[in-house]
Backbone as XML, in Angstrom:
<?xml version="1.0"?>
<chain id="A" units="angstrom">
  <residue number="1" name="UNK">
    <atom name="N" x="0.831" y="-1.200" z="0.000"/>
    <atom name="CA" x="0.000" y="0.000" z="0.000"/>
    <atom name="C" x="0.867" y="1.252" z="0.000"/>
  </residue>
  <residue number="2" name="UNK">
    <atom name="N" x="0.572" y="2.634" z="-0.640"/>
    <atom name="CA" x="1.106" y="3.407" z="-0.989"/>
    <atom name="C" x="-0.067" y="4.303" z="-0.197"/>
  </residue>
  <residue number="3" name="UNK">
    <atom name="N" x="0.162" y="5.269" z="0.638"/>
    <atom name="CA" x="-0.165" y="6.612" z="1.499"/>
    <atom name="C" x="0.376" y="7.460" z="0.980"/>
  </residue>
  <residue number="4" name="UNK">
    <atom name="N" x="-0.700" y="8.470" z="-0.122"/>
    <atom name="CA" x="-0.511" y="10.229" z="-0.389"/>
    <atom name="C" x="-0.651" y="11.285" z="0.346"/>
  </residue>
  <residue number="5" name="UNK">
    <atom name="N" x="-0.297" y="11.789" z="0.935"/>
    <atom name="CA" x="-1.159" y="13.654" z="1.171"/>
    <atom name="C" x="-0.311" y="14.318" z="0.907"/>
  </residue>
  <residue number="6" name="UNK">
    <atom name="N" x="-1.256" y="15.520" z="0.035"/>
    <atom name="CA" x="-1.221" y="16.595" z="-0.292"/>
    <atom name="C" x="-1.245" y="17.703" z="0.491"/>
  </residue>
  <residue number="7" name="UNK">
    <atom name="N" x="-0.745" y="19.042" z="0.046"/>
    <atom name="CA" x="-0.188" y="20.048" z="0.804"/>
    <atom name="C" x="-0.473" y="21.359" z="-0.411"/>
  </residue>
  <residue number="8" name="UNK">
    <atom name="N" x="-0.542" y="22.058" z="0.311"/>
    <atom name="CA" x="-0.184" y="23.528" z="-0.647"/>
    <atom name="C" x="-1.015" y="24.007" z="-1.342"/>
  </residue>
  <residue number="9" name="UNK">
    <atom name="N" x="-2.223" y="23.788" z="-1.229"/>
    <atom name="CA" x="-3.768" y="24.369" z="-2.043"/>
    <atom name="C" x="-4.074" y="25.608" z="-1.908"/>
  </residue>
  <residue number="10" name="UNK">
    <atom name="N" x="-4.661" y="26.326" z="-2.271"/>
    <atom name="CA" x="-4.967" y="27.272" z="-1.741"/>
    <atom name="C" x="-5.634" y="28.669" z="-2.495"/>
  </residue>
  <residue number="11" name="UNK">
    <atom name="N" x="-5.698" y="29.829" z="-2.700"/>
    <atom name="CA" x="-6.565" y="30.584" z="-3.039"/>
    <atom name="C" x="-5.431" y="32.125" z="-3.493"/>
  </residue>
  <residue number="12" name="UNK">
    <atom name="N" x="-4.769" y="32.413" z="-4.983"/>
    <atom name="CA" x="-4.548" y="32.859" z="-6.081"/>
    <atom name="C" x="-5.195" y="33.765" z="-6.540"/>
  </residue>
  <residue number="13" name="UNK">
    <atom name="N" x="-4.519" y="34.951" z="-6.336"/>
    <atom name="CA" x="-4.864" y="35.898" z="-7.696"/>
    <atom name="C" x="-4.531" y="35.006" z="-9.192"/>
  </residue>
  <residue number="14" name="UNK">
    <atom name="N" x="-4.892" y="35.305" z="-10.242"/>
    <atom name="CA" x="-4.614" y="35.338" z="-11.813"/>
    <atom name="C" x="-3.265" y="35.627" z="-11.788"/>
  </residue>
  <residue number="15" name="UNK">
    <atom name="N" x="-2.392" y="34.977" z="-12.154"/>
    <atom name="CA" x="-0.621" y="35.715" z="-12.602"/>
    <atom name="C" x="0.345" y="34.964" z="-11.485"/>
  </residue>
  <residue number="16" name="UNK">
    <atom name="N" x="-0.157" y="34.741" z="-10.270"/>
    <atom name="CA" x="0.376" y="34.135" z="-9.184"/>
    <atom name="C" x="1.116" y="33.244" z="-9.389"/>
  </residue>
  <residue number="17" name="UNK">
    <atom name="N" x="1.197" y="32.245" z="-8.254"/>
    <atom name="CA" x="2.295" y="30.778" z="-8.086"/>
    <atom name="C" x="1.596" y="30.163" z="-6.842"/>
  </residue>
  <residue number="18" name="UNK">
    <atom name="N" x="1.681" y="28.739" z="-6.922"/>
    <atom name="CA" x="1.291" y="28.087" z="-5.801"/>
    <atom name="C" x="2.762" y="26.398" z="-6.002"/>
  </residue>
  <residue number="19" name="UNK">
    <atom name="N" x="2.476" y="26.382" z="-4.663"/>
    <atom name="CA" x="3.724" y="24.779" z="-5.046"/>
    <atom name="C" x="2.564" y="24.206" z="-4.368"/>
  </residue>
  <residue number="20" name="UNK">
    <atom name="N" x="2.804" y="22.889" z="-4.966"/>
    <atom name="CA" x="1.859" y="21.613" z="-4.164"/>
    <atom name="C" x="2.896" y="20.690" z="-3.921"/>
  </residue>
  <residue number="21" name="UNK">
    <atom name="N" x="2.498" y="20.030" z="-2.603"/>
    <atom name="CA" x="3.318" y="18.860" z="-2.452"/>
    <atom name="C" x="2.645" y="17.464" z="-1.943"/>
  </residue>
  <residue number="22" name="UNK">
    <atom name="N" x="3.187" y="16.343" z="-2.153"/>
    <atom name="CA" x="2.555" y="15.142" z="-2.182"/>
    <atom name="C" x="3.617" y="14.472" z="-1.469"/>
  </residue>
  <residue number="23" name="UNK">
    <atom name="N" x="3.369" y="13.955" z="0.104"/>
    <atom name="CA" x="4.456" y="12.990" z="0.837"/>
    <atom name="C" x="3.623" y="11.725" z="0.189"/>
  </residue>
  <residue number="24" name="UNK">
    <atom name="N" x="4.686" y="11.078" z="-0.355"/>
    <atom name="CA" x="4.432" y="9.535" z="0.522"/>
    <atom name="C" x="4.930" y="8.190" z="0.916"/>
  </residue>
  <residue number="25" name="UNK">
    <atom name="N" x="4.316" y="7.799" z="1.679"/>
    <atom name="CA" x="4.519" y="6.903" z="1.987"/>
    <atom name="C" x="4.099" y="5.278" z="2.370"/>
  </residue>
  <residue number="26" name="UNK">
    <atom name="N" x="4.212" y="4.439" z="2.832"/>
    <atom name="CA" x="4.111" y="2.776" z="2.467"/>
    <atom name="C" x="5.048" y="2.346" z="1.589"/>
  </residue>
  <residue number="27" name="UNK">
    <atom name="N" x="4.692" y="1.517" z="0.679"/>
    <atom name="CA" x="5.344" y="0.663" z="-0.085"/>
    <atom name="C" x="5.701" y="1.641" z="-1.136"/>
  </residue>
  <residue number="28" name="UNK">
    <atom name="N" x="6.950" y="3.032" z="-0.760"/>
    <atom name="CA" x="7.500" y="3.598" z="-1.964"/>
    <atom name="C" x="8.313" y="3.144" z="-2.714"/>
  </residue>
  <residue number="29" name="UNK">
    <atom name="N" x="8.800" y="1.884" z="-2.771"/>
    <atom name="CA" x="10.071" y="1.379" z="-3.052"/>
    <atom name="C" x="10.020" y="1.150" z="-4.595"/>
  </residue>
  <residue number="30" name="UNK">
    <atom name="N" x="8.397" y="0.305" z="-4.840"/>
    <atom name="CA" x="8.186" y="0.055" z="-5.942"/>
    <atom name="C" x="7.242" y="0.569" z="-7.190"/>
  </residue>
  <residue number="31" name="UNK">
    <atom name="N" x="6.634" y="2.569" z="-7.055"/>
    <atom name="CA" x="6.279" y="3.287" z="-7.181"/>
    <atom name="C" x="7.108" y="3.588" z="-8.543"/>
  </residue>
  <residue number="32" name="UNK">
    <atom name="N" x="6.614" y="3.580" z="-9.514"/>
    <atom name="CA" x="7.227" y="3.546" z="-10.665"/>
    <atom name="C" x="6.894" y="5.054" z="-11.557"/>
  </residue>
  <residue number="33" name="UNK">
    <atom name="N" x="5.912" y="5.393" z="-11.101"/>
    <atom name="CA" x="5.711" y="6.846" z="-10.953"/>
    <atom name="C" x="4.619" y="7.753" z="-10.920"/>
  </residue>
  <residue number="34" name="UNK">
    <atom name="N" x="4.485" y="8.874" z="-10.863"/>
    <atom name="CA" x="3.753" y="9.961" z="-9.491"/>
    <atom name="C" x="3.744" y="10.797" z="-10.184"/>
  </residue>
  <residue number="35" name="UNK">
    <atom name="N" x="2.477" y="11.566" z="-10.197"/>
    <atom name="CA" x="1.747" y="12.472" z="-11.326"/>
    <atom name="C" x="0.702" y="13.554" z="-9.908"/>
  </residue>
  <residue number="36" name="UNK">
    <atom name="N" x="-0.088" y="14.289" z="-10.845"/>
    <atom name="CA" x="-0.826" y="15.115" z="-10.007"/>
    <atom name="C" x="-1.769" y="15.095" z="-11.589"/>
  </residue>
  <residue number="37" name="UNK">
    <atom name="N" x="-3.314" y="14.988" z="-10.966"/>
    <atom name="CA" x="-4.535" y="15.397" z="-11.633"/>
    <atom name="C" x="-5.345" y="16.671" z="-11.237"/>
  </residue>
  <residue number="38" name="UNK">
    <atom name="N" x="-6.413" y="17.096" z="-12.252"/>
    <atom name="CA" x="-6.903" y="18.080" z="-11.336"/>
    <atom name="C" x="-8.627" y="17.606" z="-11.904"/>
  </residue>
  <residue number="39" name="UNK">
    <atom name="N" x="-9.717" y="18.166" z="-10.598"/>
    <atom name="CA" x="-10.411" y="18.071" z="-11.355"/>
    <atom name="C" x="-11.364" y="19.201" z="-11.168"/>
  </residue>
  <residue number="40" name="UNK">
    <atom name="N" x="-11.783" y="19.788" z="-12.158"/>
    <atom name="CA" x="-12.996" y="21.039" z="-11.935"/>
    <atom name="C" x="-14.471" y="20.981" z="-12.157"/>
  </residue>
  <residue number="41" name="UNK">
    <atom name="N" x="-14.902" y="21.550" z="-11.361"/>
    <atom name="CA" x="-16.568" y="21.076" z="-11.436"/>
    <atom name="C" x="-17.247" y="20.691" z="-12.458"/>
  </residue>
  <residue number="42" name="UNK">
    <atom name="N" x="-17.623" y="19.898" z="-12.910"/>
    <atom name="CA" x="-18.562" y="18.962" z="-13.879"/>
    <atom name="C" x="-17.855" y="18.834" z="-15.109"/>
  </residue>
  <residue number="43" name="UNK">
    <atom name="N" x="-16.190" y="18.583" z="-15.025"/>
    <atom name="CA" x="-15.625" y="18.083" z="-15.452"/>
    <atom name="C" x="-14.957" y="16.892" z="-15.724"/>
  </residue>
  <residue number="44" name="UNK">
    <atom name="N" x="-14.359" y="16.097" z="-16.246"/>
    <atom name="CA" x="-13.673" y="15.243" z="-15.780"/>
    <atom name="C" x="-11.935" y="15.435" z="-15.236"/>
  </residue>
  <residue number="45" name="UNK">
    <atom name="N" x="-11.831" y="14.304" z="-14.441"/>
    <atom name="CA" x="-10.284" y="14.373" z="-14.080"/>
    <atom name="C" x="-9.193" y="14.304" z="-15.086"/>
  </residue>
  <residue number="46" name="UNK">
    <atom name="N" x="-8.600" y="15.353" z="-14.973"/>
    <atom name="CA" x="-7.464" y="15.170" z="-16.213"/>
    <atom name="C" x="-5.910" y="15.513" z="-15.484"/>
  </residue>
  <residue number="47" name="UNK">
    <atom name="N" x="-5.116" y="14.736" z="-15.958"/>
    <atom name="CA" x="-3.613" y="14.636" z="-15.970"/>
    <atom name="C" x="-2.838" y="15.766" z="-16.520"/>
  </residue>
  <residue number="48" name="UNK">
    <atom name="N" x="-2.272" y="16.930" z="-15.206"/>
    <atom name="CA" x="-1.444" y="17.551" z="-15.460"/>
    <atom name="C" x="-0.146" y="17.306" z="-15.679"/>
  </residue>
  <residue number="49" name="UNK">
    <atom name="N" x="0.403" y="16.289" z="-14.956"/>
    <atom name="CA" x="1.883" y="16.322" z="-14.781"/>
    <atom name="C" x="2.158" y="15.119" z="-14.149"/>
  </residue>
  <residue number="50" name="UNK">
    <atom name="N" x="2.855" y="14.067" z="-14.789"/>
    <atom name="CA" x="3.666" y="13.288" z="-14.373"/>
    <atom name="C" x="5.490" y="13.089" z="-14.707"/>
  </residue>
  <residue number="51" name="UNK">
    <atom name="N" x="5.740" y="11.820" z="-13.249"/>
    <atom name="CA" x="7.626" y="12.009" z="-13.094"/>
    <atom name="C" x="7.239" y="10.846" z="-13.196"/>
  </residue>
  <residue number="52" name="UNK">
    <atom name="N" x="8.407" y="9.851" z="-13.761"/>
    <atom name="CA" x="8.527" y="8.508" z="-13.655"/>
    <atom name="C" x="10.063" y="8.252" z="-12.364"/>
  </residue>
  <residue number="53" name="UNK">
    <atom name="N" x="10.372" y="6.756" z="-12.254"/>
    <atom name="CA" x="11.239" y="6.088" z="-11.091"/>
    <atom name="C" x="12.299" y="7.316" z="-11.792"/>
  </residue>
  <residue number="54" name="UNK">
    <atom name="N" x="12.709" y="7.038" z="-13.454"/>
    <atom name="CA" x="13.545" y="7.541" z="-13.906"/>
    <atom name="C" x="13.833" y="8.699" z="-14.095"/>
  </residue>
  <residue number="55" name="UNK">
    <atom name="N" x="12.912" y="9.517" z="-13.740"/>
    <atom name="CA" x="12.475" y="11.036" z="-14.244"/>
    <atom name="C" x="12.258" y="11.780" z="-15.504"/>
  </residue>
  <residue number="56" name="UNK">
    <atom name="N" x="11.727" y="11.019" z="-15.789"/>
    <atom name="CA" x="11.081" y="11.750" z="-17.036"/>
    <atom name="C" x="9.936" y="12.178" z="-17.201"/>
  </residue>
  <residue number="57" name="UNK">
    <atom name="N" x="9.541" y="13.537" z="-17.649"/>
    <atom name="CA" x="8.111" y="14.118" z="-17.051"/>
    <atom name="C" x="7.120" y="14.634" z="-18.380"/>
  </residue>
  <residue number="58" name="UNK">
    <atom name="N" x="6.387" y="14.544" z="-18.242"/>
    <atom name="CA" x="5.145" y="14.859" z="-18.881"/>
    <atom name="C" x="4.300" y="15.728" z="-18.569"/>
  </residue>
  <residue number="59" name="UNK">
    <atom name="N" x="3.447" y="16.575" z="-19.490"/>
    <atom name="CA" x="3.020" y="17.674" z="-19.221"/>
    <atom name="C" x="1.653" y="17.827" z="-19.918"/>
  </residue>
  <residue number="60" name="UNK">
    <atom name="N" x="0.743" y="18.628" z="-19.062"/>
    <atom name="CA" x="-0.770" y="18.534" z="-20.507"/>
    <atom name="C" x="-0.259" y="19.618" z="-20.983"/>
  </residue>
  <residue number="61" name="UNK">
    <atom name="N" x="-0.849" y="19.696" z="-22.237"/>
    <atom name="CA" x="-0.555" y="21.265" z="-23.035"/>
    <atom name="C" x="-0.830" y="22.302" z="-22.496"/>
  </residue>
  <residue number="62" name="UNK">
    <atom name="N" x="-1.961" y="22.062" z="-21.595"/>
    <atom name="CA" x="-2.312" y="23.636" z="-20.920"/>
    <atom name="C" x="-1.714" y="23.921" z="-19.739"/>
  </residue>
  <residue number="63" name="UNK">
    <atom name="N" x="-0.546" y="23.419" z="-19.615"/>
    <atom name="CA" x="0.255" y="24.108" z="-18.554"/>
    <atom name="C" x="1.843" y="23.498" z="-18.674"/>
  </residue>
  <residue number="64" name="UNK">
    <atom name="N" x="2.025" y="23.158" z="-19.820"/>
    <atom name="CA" x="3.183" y="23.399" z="-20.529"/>
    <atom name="C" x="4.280" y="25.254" z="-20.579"/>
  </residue>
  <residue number="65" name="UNK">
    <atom name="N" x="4.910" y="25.334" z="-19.493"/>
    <atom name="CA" x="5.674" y="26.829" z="-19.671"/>
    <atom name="C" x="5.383" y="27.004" z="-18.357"/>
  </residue>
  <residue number="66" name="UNK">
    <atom name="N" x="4.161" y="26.747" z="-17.998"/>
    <atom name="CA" x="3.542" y="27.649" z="-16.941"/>
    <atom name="C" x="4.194" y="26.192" z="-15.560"/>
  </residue>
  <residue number="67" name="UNK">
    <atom name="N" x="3.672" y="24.885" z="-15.091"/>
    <atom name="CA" x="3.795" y="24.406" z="-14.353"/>
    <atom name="C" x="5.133" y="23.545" z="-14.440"/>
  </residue>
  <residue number="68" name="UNK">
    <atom name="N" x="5.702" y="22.952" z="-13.709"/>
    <atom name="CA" x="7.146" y="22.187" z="-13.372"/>
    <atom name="C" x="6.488" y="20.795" z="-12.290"/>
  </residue>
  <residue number="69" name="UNK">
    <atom name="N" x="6.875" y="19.870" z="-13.037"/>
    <atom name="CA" x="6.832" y="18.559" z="-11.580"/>
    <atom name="C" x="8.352" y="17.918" z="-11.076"/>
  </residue>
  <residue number="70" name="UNK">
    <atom name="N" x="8.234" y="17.898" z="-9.640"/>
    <atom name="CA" x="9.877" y="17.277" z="-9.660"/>
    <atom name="C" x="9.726" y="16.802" z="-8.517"/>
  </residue>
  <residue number="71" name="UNK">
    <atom name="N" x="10.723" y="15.956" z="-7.922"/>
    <atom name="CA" x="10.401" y="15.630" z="-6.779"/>
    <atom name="C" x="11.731" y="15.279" z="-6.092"/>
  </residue>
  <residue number="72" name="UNK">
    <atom name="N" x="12.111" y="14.959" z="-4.704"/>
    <atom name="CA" x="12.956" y="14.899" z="-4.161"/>
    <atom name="C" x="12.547" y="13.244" z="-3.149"/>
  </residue>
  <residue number="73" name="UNK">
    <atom name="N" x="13.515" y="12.798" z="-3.610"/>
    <atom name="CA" x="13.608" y="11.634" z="-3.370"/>
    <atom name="C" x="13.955" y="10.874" z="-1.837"/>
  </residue>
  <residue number="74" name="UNK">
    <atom name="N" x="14.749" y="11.628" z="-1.098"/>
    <atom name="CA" x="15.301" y="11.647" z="0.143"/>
    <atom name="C" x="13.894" y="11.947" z="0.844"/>
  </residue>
  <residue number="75" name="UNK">
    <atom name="N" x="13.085" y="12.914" z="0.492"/>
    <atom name="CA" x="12.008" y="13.247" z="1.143"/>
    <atom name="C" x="10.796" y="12.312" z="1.182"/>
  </residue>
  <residue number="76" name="UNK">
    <atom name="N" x="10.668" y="11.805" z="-0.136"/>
    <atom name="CA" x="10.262" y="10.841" z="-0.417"/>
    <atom name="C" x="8.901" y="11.830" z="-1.582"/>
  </residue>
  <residue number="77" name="UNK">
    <atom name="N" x="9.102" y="12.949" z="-1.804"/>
    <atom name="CA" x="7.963" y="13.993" z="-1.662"/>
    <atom name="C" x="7.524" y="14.279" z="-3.342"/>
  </residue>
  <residue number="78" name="UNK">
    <atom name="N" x="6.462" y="14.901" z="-4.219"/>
    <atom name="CA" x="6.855" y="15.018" z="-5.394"/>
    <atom name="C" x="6.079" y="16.791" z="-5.023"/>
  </residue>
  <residue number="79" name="UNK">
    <atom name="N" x="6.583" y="17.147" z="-5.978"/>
    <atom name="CA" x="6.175" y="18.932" z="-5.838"/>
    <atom name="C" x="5.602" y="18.927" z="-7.264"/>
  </residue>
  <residue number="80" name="UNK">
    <atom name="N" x="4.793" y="20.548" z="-7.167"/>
    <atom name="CA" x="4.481" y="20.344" z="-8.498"/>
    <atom name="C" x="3.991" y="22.176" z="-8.192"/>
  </residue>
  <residue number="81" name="UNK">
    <atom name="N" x="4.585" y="22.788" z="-9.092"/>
    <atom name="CA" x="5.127" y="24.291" z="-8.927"/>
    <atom name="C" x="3.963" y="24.734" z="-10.297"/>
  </residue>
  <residue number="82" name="UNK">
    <atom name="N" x="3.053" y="25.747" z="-9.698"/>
    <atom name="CA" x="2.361" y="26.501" z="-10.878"/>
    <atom name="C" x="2.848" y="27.451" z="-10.543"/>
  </residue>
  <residue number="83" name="UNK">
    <atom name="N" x="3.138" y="28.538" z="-11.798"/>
    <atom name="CA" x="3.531" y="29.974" z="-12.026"/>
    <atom name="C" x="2.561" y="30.094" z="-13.083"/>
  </residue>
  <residue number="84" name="UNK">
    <atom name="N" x="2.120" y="31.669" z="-13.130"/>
    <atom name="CA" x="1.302" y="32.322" z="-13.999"/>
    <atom name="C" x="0.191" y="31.546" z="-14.044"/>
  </residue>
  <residue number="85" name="UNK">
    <atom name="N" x="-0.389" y="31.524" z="-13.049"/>
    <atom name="CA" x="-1.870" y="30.772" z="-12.856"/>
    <atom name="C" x="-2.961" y="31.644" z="-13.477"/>
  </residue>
  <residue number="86" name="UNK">
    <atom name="N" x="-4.298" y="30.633" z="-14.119"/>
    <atom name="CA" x="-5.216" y="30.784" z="-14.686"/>
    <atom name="C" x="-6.367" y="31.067" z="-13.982"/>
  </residue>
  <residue number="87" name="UNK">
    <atom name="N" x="-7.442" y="31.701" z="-14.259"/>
    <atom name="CA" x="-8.937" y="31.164" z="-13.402"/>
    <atom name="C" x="-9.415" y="29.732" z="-13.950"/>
  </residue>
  <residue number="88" name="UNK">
    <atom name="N" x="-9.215" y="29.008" z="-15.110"/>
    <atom name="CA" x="-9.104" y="27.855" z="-15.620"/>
    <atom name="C" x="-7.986" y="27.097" z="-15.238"/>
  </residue>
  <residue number="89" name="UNK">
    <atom name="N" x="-7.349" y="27.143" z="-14.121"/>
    <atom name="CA" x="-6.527" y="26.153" z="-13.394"/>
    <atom name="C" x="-7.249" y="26.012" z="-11.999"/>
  </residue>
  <residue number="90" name="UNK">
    <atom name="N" x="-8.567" y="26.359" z="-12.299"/>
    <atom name="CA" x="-9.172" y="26.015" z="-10.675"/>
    <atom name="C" x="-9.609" y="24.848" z="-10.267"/>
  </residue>
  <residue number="91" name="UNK">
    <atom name="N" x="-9.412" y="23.708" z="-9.402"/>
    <atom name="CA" x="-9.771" y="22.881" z="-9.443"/>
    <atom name="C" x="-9.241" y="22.209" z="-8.107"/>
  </residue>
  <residue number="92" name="UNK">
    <atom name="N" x="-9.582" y="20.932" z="-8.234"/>
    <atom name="CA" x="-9.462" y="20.131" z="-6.949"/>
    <atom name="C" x="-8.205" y="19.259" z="-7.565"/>
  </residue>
  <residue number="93" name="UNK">
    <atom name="N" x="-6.960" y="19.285" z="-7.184"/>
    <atom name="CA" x="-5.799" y="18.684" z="-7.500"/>
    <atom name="C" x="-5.439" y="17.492" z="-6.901"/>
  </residue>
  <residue number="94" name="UNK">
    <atom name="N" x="-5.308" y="16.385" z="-7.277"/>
    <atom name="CA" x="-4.873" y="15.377" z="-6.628"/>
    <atom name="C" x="-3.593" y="14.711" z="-6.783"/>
  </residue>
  <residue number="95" name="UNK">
    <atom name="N" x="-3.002" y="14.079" z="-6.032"/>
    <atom name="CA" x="-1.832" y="13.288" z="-6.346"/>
    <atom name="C" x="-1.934" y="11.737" z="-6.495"/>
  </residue>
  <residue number="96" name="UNK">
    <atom name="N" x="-1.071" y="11.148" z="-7.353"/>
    <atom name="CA" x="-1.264" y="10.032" z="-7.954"/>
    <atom name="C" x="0.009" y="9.071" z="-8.216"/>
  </residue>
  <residue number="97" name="UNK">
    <atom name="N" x="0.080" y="7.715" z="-7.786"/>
    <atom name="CA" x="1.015" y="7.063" z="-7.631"/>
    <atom name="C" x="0.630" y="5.871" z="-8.162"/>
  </residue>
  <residue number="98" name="UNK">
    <atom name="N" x="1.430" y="5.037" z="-9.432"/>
    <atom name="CA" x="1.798" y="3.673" z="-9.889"/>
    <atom name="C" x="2.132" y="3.083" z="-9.187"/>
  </residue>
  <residue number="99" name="UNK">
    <atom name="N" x="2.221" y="1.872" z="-9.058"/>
    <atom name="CA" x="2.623" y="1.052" z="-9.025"/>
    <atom name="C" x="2.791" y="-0.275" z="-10.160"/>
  </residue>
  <residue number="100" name="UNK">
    <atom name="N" x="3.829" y="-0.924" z="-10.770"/>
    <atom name="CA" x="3.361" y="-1.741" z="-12.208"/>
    <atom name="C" x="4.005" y="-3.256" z="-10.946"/>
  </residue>
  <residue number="101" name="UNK">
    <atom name="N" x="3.289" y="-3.996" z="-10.740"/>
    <atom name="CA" x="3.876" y="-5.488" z="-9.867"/>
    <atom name="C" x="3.315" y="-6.812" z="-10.468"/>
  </residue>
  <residue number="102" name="UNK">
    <atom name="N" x="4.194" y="-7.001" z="-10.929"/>
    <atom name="CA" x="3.922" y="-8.842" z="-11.759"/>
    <atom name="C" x="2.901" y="-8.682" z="-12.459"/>
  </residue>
  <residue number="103" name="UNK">
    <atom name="N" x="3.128" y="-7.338" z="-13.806"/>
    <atom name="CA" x="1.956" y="-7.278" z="-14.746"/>
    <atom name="C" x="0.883" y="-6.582" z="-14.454"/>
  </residue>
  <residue number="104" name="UNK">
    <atom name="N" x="0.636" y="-6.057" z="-13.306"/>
    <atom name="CA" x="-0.581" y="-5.471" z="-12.796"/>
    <atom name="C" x="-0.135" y="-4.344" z="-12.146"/>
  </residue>
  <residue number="105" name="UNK">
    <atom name="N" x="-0.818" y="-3.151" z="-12.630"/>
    <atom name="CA" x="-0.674" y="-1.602" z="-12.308"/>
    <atom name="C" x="-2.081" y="-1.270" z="-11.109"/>
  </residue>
  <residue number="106" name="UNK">
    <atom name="N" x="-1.115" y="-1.129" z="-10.083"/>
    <atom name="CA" x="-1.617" y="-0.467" z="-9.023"/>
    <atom name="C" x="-1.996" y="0.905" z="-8.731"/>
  </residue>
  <residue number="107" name="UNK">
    <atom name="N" x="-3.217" y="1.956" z="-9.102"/>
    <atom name="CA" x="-3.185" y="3.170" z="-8.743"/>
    <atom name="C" x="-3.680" y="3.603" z="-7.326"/>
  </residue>
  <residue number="108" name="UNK">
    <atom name="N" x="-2.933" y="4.771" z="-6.946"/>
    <atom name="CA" x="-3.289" y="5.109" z="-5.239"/>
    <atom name="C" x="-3.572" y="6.990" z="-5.477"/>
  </residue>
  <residue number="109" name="UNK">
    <atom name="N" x="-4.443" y="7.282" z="-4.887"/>
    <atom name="CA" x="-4.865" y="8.529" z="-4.913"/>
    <atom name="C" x="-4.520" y="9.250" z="-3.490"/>
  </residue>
  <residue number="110" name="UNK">
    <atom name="N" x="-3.850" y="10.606" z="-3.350"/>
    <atom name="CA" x="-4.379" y="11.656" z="-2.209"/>
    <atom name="C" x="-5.902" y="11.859" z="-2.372"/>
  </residue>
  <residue number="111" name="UNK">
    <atom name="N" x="-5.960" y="12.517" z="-0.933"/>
    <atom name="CA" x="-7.475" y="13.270" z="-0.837"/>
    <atom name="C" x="-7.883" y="14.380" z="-1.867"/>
  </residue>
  <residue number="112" name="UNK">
    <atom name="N" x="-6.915" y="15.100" z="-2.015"/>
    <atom name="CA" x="-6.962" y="16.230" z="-3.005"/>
    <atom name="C" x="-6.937" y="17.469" z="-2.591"/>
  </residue>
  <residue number="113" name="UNK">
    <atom name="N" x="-6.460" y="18.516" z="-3.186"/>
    <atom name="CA" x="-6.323" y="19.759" z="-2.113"/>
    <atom name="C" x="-6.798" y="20.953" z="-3.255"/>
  </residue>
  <residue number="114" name="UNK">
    <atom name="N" x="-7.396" y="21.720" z="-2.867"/>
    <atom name="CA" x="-8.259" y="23.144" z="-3.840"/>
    <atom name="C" x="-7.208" y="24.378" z="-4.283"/>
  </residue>
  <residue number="115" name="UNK">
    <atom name="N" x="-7.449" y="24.091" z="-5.109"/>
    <atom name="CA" x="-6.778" y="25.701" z="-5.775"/>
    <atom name="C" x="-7.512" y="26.386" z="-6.677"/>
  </residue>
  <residue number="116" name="UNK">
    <atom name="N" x="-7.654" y="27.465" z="-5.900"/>
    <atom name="CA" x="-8.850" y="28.772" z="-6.471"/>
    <atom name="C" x="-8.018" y="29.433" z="-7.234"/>
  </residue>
  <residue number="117" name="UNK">
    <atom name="N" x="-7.927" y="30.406" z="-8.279"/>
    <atom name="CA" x="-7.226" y="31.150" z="-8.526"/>
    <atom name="C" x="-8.487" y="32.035" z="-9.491"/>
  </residue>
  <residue number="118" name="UNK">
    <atom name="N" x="-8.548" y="33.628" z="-8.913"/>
    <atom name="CA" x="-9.599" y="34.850" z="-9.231"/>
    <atom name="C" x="-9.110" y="35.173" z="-9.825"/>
  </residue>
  <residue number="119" name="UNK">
    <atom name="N" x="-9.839" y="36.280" z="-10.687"/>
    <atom name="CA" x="-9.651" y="36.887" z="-11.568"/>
    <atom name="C" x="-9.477" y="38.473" z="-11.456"/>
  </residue>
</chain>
């Protein structure tokens, strides 16, 4: 089992910055890699940003320039840095962790943490 929480939500002017962070912990050993979703009201959940074991990261187009994912390993932690925030980056953000074990992909979710950002 893999244990998320999230950190760093919170409430943005337009143009701003927010960092989010995601501890976790349990079975990190075999966590192959750790992303953050967001989701906004009567939307569906969509994939901002993922890091793999190896680090290699991925990005949706709409926050390509604007957001960074990285994470620090000692901490065990993954961050995920918005600059020049949107009122269309508002949403309920979650963090998200793989696992791939003998063929079978394990997903584990945080609670999720809010980021408002006004106009």
């Amino acid at each position: 089992q893999v244990q998320l929480v999230e950190s760093g939500g919170g409430l943005v002017q337009a143009g701003g910055s927010l960092r989010l962070s995601c501890a976790a912990s349990g079975s990190i050993f075999s966590i192959n890699a750790m992303g953050w979703y967001r989701q906004a009201p009567g939307k569906q959940r969509e994939l901002v940003a993922a890091i793999t074991s190896g680090g290699s990261t991925n990005y949706a187009d709409s926050v390509k320039g604007r957001f960074t994912i990285s994470r620090d390993n000692a901490k065990n932690t993954v961050y995920l840095q918005m600059n020049s925030l949107k009122p269309e980056d508002t949403a309920v953000y979650y963090c998200n962790a793989v696992r791939l074990i003998a063929a079978t992909l394990y997903d584990y979710w945080g609670q999720g943490t809010q980021v408002t950002v006004s106009s």
